[in-house]
XYZ file of C-alpha atoms in Angstrom:
525
model
C -3.145 28.821 -5.371
C -4.059 30.666 -8.511
C -2.762 29.835 -11.914
C -0.896 33.128 -12.297
C 1.169 33.039 -9.114
C 3.720 30.331 -8.430
C 6.565 32.046 -6.604
C 5.531 30.391 -3.340
C 5.594 26.861 -4.754
C 7.822 24.304 -3.115
C 10.539 23.552 -5.628
C 11.912 20.095 -4.999
C 14.656 19.247 -7.465
C 14.099 15.665 -8.508
C 16.977 15.256 -10.928
C 20.550 14.258 -10.277
C 20.328 14.202 -6.491
C 21.583 11.527 -4.223
C 22.075 10.499 -0.646
C 25.503 10.040 0.781
C 25.759 6.597 2.282
C 27.591 3.334 2.409
C 27.916 1.914 -1.112
C 25.877 -1.182 -1.741
C 26.513 -2.818 -5.086
C 23.988 -4.394 -7.393
C 22.915 -7.955 -6.772
C 24.708 -10.943 -8.231
C 24.229 -11.320 -11.961
C 23.170 -14.648 -13.310
C 24.444 -16.285 -16.503
C 22.480 -15.667 -19.668
C 21.279 -18.394 -21.971
C 21.414 -22.147 -21.674
C 23.853 -24.781 -22.823
C 23.405 -26.135 -26.319
C 21.069 -23.406 -27.563
C 21.968 -22.047 -31.007
C 23.036 -18.403 -30.921
C 22.021 -16.993 -34.258
C 20.948 -13.737 -32.604
C 22.538 -12.387 -29.435
C 21.389 -9.294 -27.557
C 24.294 -6.964 -26.803
C 22.262 -3.966 -25.713
C 20.842 -5.001 -22.360
C 19.552 -2.178 -20.248
C 22.722 -1.337 -18.395
C 22.068 -0.441 -14.786
C 24.569 2.192 -13.610
C 26.107 1.092 -10.318
C 26.432 4.716 -9.235
C 22.637 5.040 -9.176
C 22.285 2.159 -6.731
C 25.131 3.428 -4.565
C 23.507 6.848 -4.535
C 20.002 5.836 -3.553
C 20.498 2.756 -1.380
C 20.758 4.758 1.851
C 18.095 7.405 2.471
C 18.371 9.679 5.499
C 16.153 12.590 4.533
C 16.122 15.482 2.126
C 18.440 17.573 4.280
C 21.298 15.144 3.688
C 20.832 14.753 -0.043
C 23.794 15.789 -2.165
C 23.614 17.268 -5.648
C 25.302 15.555 -8.569
C 26.355 17.461 -11.660
C 24.104 16.921 -14.627
C 25.667 15.096 -17.529
C 23.585 17.144 -19.960
C 22.881 20.861 -19.901
C 19.145 21.251 -19.544
C 17.838 24.838 -19.644
C 14.747 23.781 -17.682
C 16.748 22.135 -14.905
C 15.933 23.263 -11.385
C 18.886 23.980 -9.136
C 17.191 24.825 -5.842
C 17.766 22.408 -2.984
C 14.703 20.513 -1.791
C 12.660 22.078 0.966
C 11.885 20.189 4.143
C 8.140 19.748 4.406
C 5.971 17.860 6.862
C 9.022 16.843 8.872
C 7.315 17.925 12.056
C 3.802 17.233 13.252
C 1.456 18.759 10.725
C -1.649 18.914 12.878
C -0.431 19.868 16.288
C -3.100 18.282 18.442
C -4.956 15.024 18.145
C -8.734 15.437 17.970
C -10.682 14.364 21.018
C -14.240 14.523 22.260
C -14.533 17.035 25.111
C -17.881 17.906 26.606
C -19.676 16.635 23.535
C -17.849 18.972 21.148
C -15.129 18.073 18.693
C -11.642 19.460 19.261
C -10.047 19.810 15.848
C -6.347 19.890 15.017
C -4.852 23.213 14.083
C -6.017 24.307 10.627
C -3.564 24.506 7.744
C -3.161 28.165 6.719
C -1.479 28.949 3.404
C 1.854 29.630 5.110
C 1.899 26.358 7.047
C 3.884 23.300 6.069
C 0.900 21.554 4.532
C -0.246 24.807 2.962
C 3.100 25.127 1.209
C 2.979 21.464 0.201
C -0.488 21.831 -1.324
C 0.884 24.646 -3.456
C 2.935 22.001 -5.270
C -0.329 20.503 -6.578
C -1.800 22.907 -9.145
C -5.066 20.989 -9.320
C -6.062 22.397 -5.933
C -6.394 25.782 -7.590
C -9.461 24.701 -9.562
C -13.124 24.720 -8.628
C -15.792 22.072 -9.204
C -19.367 23.261 -9.801
C -18.341 26.632 -8.395
C -16.887 25.168 -5.192
C -13.266 24.697 -4.132
C -11.992 21.243 -5.016
C -12.032 18.835 -2.071
C -10.241 15.738 -3.307
C -10.939 12.676 -1.148
C -10.266 9.872 -3.634
C -6.540 9.306 -3.231
C -7.024 5.585 -2.560
C -8.111 5.374 -6.189
C -5.465 7.680 -7.620
C -3.369 10.424 -6.083
C -2.737 13.884 -7.442
C 0.652 14.629 -9.013
C 2.904 17.445 -7.750
C 4.593 19.905 -10.083
C 8.119 18.543 -9.539
C 6.997 15.137 -10.814
C 5.129 16.633 -13.760
C 8.133 18.803 -14.576
C 10.543 15.875 -14.368
C 8.496 13.871 -16.871
C 8.177 16.862 -19.176
C 11.929 17.483 -19.066
C 12.618 13.863 -19.887
C 10.332 13.954 -22.918
C 11.674 17.327 -24.005
C 15.411 16.743 -23.640
C 16.169 13.040 -23.200
C 13.537 11.149 -25.191
C 14.933 7.902 -26.560
C 14.389 4.174 -26.259
C 16.107 2.196 -23.534
C 18.627 -0.544 -24.215
C 18.302 -0.138 -27.967
C 21.148 2.152 -28.989
C 24.615 3.461 -28.191
C 23.708 7.043 -29.093
C 23.423 9.792 -26.495
C 19.642 9.976 -26.175
C 19.312 6.216 -25.861
C 22.005 6.160 -23.187
C 20.349 9.000 -21.279
C 16.951 7.308 -21.421
C 18.447 4.028 -20.226
C 20.233 5.738 -17.354
C 17.060 7.584 -16.294
C 15.002 4.378 -16.468
C 17.458 2.331 -14.427
C 18.023 5.176 -12.001
C 14.275 5.148 -11.325
C 14.511 1.424 -10.600
C 17.308 2.080 -8.112
C 15.252 4.771 -6.387
C 12.246 2.466 -6.035
C 14.458 -0.309 -4.664
C 15.949 1.966 -2.028
C 12.524 3.393 -1.144
C 11.220 -0.004 -0.026
C 14.486 -1.372 1.361
C 15.259 -3.857 -1.412
C 18.751 -5.329 -1.458
C 19.250 -4.670 -5.158
C 17.538 -2.964 -8.102
C 17.547 -6.394 -9.746
C 14.699 -7.295 -7.377
C 12.446 -4.587 -8.874
C 10.375 -5.470 -11.938
C 8.540 -2.576 -13.546
C 4.937 -3.415 -14.456
C 1.924 -1.432 -15.598
C 0.315 -1.553 -12.157
C -0.306 -3.768 -9.126
C -2.740 -5.925 -11.087
C -0.102 -6.862 -13.638
C 2.456 -7.511 -10.898
C 0.152 -9.992 -9.168
C -0.713 -11.686 -12.449
C 2.996 -11.992 -13.204
C 3.483 -14.032 -10.039
C 0.320 -16.070 -10.645
C 1.640 -16.963 -14.104
C 4.669 -18.646 -12.509
C 2.538 -21.239 -10.707
C 1.322 -24.473 -12.216
C 3.683 -24.497 -15.177
C 5.463 -27.465 -16.783
C 6.456 -30.314 -14.504
C 10.109 -29.428 -14.999
C 9.690 -26.080 -13.252
C 10.879 -25.121 -9.799
C 9.272 -27.195 -7.057
C 8.194 -24.078 -5.165
C 5.864 -23.117 -8.015
C 4.307 -26.549 -8.562
C 0.544 -26.424 -8.159
C -2.182 -28.973 -8.742
C -5.065 -30.884 -7.169
C -4.658 -31.135 -3.419
C -2.694 -27.873 -3.210
C -4.203 -24.741 -1.690
C -3.915 -20.969 -2.078
C -4.950 -18.701 0.795
C -6.183 -15.112 0.427
C -8.439 -12.946 2.605
C -12.055 -11.890 2.330
C -11.065 -8.215 2.072
C -8.958 -8.516 -1.083
C -9.177 -6.167 -4.017
C -10.359 -8.147 -7.031
C -6.834 -7.871 -8.440
C -5.607 -10.076 -5.601
C -8.532 -12.468 -5.791
C -9.519 -13.122 -9.409
C -6.011 -14.134 -10.609
C -5.873 -16.809 -7.913
C -9.404 -18.003 -8.721
C -8.376 -18.440 -12.346
C -5.158 -20.177 -11.331
C -7.099 -22.649 -9.188
C -9.499 -23.322 -12.061
C -6.556 -23.966 -14.362
C -4.597 -26.242 -12.020
C -7.237 -27.929 -9.868
C -5.917 -26.297 -6.699
C -8.275 -25.063 -3.967
C -8.771 -21.437 -2.930
C -9.328 -20.729 0.772
C -9.621 -17.434 2.587
C -9.238 -15.681 5.928
C -12.594 -14.290 7.041
C -13.486 -10.887 8.466
C -14.629 -9.831 11.906
C -17.609 -7.549 12.371
C -15.298 -4.571 12.887
C -13.446 -5.105 9.614
C -10.324 -6.935 10.721
C -8.923 -10.296 9.672
C -10.165 -13.203 11.759
C -6.917 -14.993 12.553
C -8.422 -17.370 15.110
C -8.183 -20.365 12.762
C -4.929 -19.420 11.053
C -3.040 -22.624 11.892
C -5.779 -24.771 10.366
C -6.268 -22.529 7.349
C -2.579 -22.284 6.425
C -1.394 -25.882 6.501
C 0.911 -28.356 4.772
C -1.240 -28.150 1.623
C -0.797 -24.376 1.327
C 1.460 -23.325 -1.546
C 0.838 -19.586 -1.527
C -0.573 -16.956 0.834
C -1.424 -13.646 -0.854
C -3.106 -10.873 1.090
C -3.558 -7.124 1.264
C -1.403 -4.999 3.555
C -3.906 -2.130 3.891
C -7.487 -2.598 2.706
C -8.611 -0.268 -0.062
C -12.215 -0.372 1.178
C -12.054 -0.775 4.968
C -8.761 1.003 5.585
C -7.667 -1.891 7.799
C -3.928 -2.217 8.383
C -3.382 -5.958 8.489
C -0.766 -7.652 10.656
C 1.961 -9.361 8.670
C 4.049 -11.240 11.223
C 1.554 -13.959 12.302
C 0.565 -14.709 8.700
C 4.124 -14.752 7.384
C 5.375 -16.867 10.291
C 2.668 -19.451 9.727
C 3.311 -19.520 5.969
C 7.033 -19.960 6.571
C 6.334 -22.838 8.949
C 4.590 -24.813 6.192
C 6.868 -23.723 3.336
C 4.347 -21.511 1.528
C 5.278 -18.531 -0.635
C 3.916 -15.178 0.565
C 2.765 -12.179 -1.461
C 1.645 -8.767 -0.243
C -0.615 -6.327 -2.090
C 0.947 -3.072 -0.891
C -0.945 -0.643 -3.130
C -2.383 1.169 -0.116
C 0.649 0.917 2.170
C 3.747 1.865 0.144
C 2.287 5.333 -0.671
C 1.215 6.044 2.903
C 3.712 4.653 5.406
C 7.310 3.491 5.667
C 7.607 0.028 4.116
C 10.697 -2.171 4.389
C 10.437 -5.404 2.434
C 13.227 -7.001 4.460
C 11.368 -6.351 7.707
C 8.098 -7.648 6.228
C 9.872 -10.928 5.371
C 7.462 -11.728 2.530
C 8.495 -13.130 -0.851
C 6.722 -10.693 -3.181
C 5.362 -7.151 -2.830
C 3.266 -5.367 -5.469
C 2.393 -1.678 -5.674
C 1.583 1.016 -8.215
C 2.835 4.489 -9.070
C -0.390 6.417 -9.570
C -1.360 6.088 -5.908
C 1.930 7.614 -4.703
C 2.146 10.974 -6.514
C 3.279 9.313 -9.739
C 1.708 8.765 -13.155
C -0.523 5.953 -14.347
C 0.891 3.104 -16.395
C 3.750 2.207 -14.059
C 3.901 -0.136 -11.087
C 6.413 -2.453 -9.517
C 6.878 -5.983 -8.307
C 9.519 -6.647 -5.702
C 10.550 -10.277 -5.433
C 13.236 -12.278 -3.711
C 16.096 -12.759 -6.143
C 16.169 -16.549 -5.806
C 12.476 -16.750 -6.719
C 12.614 -14.277 -9.595
C 15.535 -16.196 -11.079
C 13.544 -19.429 -11.488
C 10.281 -17.832 -12.667
C 9.374 -18.172 -16.358
C 8.776 -15.088 -18.523
C 5.357 -13.494 -18.273
C 5.335 -11.771 -21.670
C 7.620 -12.532 -24.599
C 9.323 -10.215 -27.050
C 12.277 -7.911 -27.393
C 14.363 -6.835 -24.448
C 13.939 -10.064 -22.454
C 15.938 -12.427 -24.647
C 19.575 -13.410 -24.543
C 19.921 -15.538 -27.650
C 17.298 -16.288 -30.284
C 17.338 -18.796 -33.122
C 14.683 -20.583 -35.112
C 15.166 -23.566 -32.808
C 14.725 -21.806 -29.481
C 15.382 -18.866 -27.182
C 17.316 -18.210 -23.997
C 16.175 -15.452 -21.688
C 18.091 -12.794 -19.795
C 18.085 -12.684 -15.990
C 15.542 -10.692 -13.977
C 14.326 -8.021 -13.989
C 14.643 -7.596 -17.774
C 13.240 -11.115 -18.271
C 9.844 -9.780 -17.163
C 9.919 -6.491 -19.106
C 9.310 -7.476 -22.715
C 9.075 -4.785 -25.355
C 9.516 -1.053 -25.011
C 8.698 -0.211 -21.388
C 6.838 2.783 -19.980
C 9.974 4.922 -19.839
C 8.596 8.337 -18.956
C 6.142 6.930 -16.376
C 9.072 5.099 -14.766
C 11.015 8.353 -14.621
C 7.921 9.926 -13.077
C 7.724 7.178 -10.470
C 11.349 7.806 -9.580
C 10.551 11.507 -9.211
C 7.557 10.665 -7.007
C 9.828 8.571 -4.796
C 12.152 11.572 -4.491
C 9.231 13.811 -3.593
C 7.862 11.474 -0.927
C 11.346 10.902 0.461
C 11.820 14.653 0.819
C 8.547 14.889 2.721
C 9.343 11.827 4.827
C 7.131 8.756 4.916
C 6.934 8.789 8.712
C 5.543 12.325 8.489
C 3.051 11.291 5.805
C 1.861 8.409 7.968
C 1.576 10.579 11.081
C -0.377 13.222 9.196
C -2.853 10.654 7.865
C -3.296 9.038 11.278
C -4.216 12.399 12.771
C -6.614 13.155 9.934
C -8.218 9.734 10.309
C -8.643 10.216 14.051
C -10.238 13.593 13.469
C -12.466 12.334 10.645
C -13.760 9.314 12.567
C -14.755 11.530 15.480
C -16.413 14.081 13.190
C -18.305 11.484 11.158
C -19.617 9.920 14.360
C -21.629 13.109 14.924
C -23.573 12.730 11.652
C -26.910 10.997 12.400
C -27.617 7.854 10.406
C -24.058 7.477 9.152
C -22.494 4.007 9.262
C -18.712 3.755 9.048
C -17.162 0.443 8.027
C -13.888 -0.920 9.315
C -11.943 -0.647 12.576
C -12.977 2.124 14.948
C -9.466 2.390 16.385
C -7.376 4.696 14.146
C -4.267 2.753 15.158
C -5.553 -0.186 13.105
C -6.494 1.650 9.942
C -5.090 3.912 7.257
C -6.544 7.078 5.783
C -9.449 5.380 3.993
C -12.982 5.564 5.396
C -15.963 3.874 3.731
C -19.455 4.750 4.889
C -23.167 4.583 4.121
C -25.890 7.141 4.831
C -29.040 5.502 6.156
C -31.870 5.666 3.641
C -29.773 7.241 0.883
C -28.407 5.377 -2.127
C -24.577 5.598 -2.229
C -24.725 6.925 -5.792
C -26.950 9.782 -4.627
C -24.475 10.477 -1.835
C -21.611 10.641 -4.300
C -23.443 12.927 -6.720
C -24.565 15.285 -3.982
C -21.036 15.494 -2.622
C -19.694 16.198 -6.102
C -22.224 19.019 -6.456
C -20.372 20.876 -3.684
C -16.903 19.986 -4.942
C -16.257 16.981 -2.677
C -14.796 14.079 -4.652
C -15.346 10.601 -3.178
C -15.536 7.135 -4.717
C -18.841 5.217 -4.773
C -19.399 1.528 -5.480
C -17.966 -1.807 -4.424
C -14.401 -0.573 -4.839
C -13.311 -3.790 -6.576
C -13.975 -5.569 -3.289
C -17.389 -7.142 -3.838
C -17.065 -9.825 -1.128
C -16.568 -7.109 1.497
C -19.869 -5.457 0.591
C -21.574 -8.859 0.729
C -20.002 -9.547 4.133
C -21.460 -6.340 5.578
C -24.809 -6.556 3.808
C -24.654 -3.445 1.640
C -24.894 -3.078 -2.148
C -22.170 -0.430 -2.216
C -20.284 2.073 -0.080
C -19.097 5.640 -0.404
C -15.402 6.068 0.346
C -13.319 9.060 1.387
C -9.561 8.642 1.334
C -6.778 10.955 2.450
C -3.201 11.677 1.502
C -0.362 13.990 2.426
C -2.152 17.015 0.913
C -5.499 16.450 2.688
C -6.455 18.966 5.390
C -8.939 19.150 8.235
C -10.822 21.712 6.147
C -11.355 18.955 3.574
C -12.742 16.690 6.285
C -15.001 19.475 7.547
C -16.370 20.005 4.033
C -17.169 16.290 3.793
C -18.882 16.145 7.186
C -20.922 19.296 6.562
C -22.102 18.010 3.190
C -22.995 14.576 4.598
C -25.033 16.132 7.388
C -26.920 18.162 4.779
C -27.500 15.067 2.615
C -28.844 13.196 5.616
C -31.287 16.032 6.392
C -32.524 16.301 2.810
C -32.617 12.672 1.694
C -32.472 10.463 4.779
């Protein structure tokens, strides 16, 4: 796509659209404040959550069934075109196989194909890097943002910019409605029962730290969050540092013990000793759904069942699963799920924590300030119910609106289609990479057990050299330990190069990677 031609772009309207479905009301509200607390200052401008937003977005059946709602405000930049159906069918028509020693590739993606039209929504793919077409294979780190999401954020800033929950004027009301509507969209996207179960955070890291903060507090706190000597927290050896370091610090602070599930040689969790590892001393089990370095898709049912059997709380780092596959928090049966917006076609600075309502209700505030208080006096403060209790200060309003728009975009594409597309790309890529001499791929060899993330090492070539040489021909990959140092130690390497796919990745991108790696191996290996 060139910068001067955009009449073939997919125009997905991300404002004021809904899905017809059975109304599901917001969750039960909890009383504000506590008995006997002086009320010298009472908040009367809580961020009102419009019930119509939750009713609209609770049931999602695809872009073809989405109904338009009239805009409350005339916006001259508003798009009126109905969303296009994209990637609803099989993107790559044939799965790659090895036949007679040669690689059978899926059908390419010409400009007029479904994925070709989808890529046109991402203007960044019109640029070149060092004179070469951009091949972006770093979506596990951050995804690219489509025009409809960029446009939605721009329109919000241009026409509806105001603070949330701080005023009765029109702009403040519009900003509040947009912010809470985004919360409702996120809740519906992951199958939450109510928007009240969605806490907006800066990212996954903050969401995990929010939960960690609830443990080991004053002795008068909820029994489920008591933590001290003799108690144990269980993680896995493949965790991102964001789901490891907070628990290490919590154990140091409380005297609890950190234990972990080990890894097999092929990059999967070793669950052989699960019953011994998760025992009556276990208070929390926190683990990654899809590994950001190995691509491993971890099983949830055996871990959750064992944690439930001993009364432990469960938390899932879903940063690499929510953007790439259908996720239903009710089906997962965990207690907390954390994910971030910038890995799912949204902006940076916005993430989300989903938590069971009964747990969120008894958790103490994470940060203190405006917006999370009910009554304030010089003698003390009472706090509002979740989720506002955990969103002190002015929130990231426009990023939240952008996340809601990203949810709309992904819903229009269809998460099952996104997942299928990535599985086919991964199958094709694993077979193609296997033909490069001296290339070591980490993680499961069966594509059914991994997502669209492939880490590798080229024999005899420093990973940094690999990354720089790939960049020289326009191929963007991540190099390093990927905030998963213990994984590199486990497999005896100082670092890895990582290629990661998303809904806009094509087999041509994979071919460019494989060709460049073969050349690097010839020149440097």
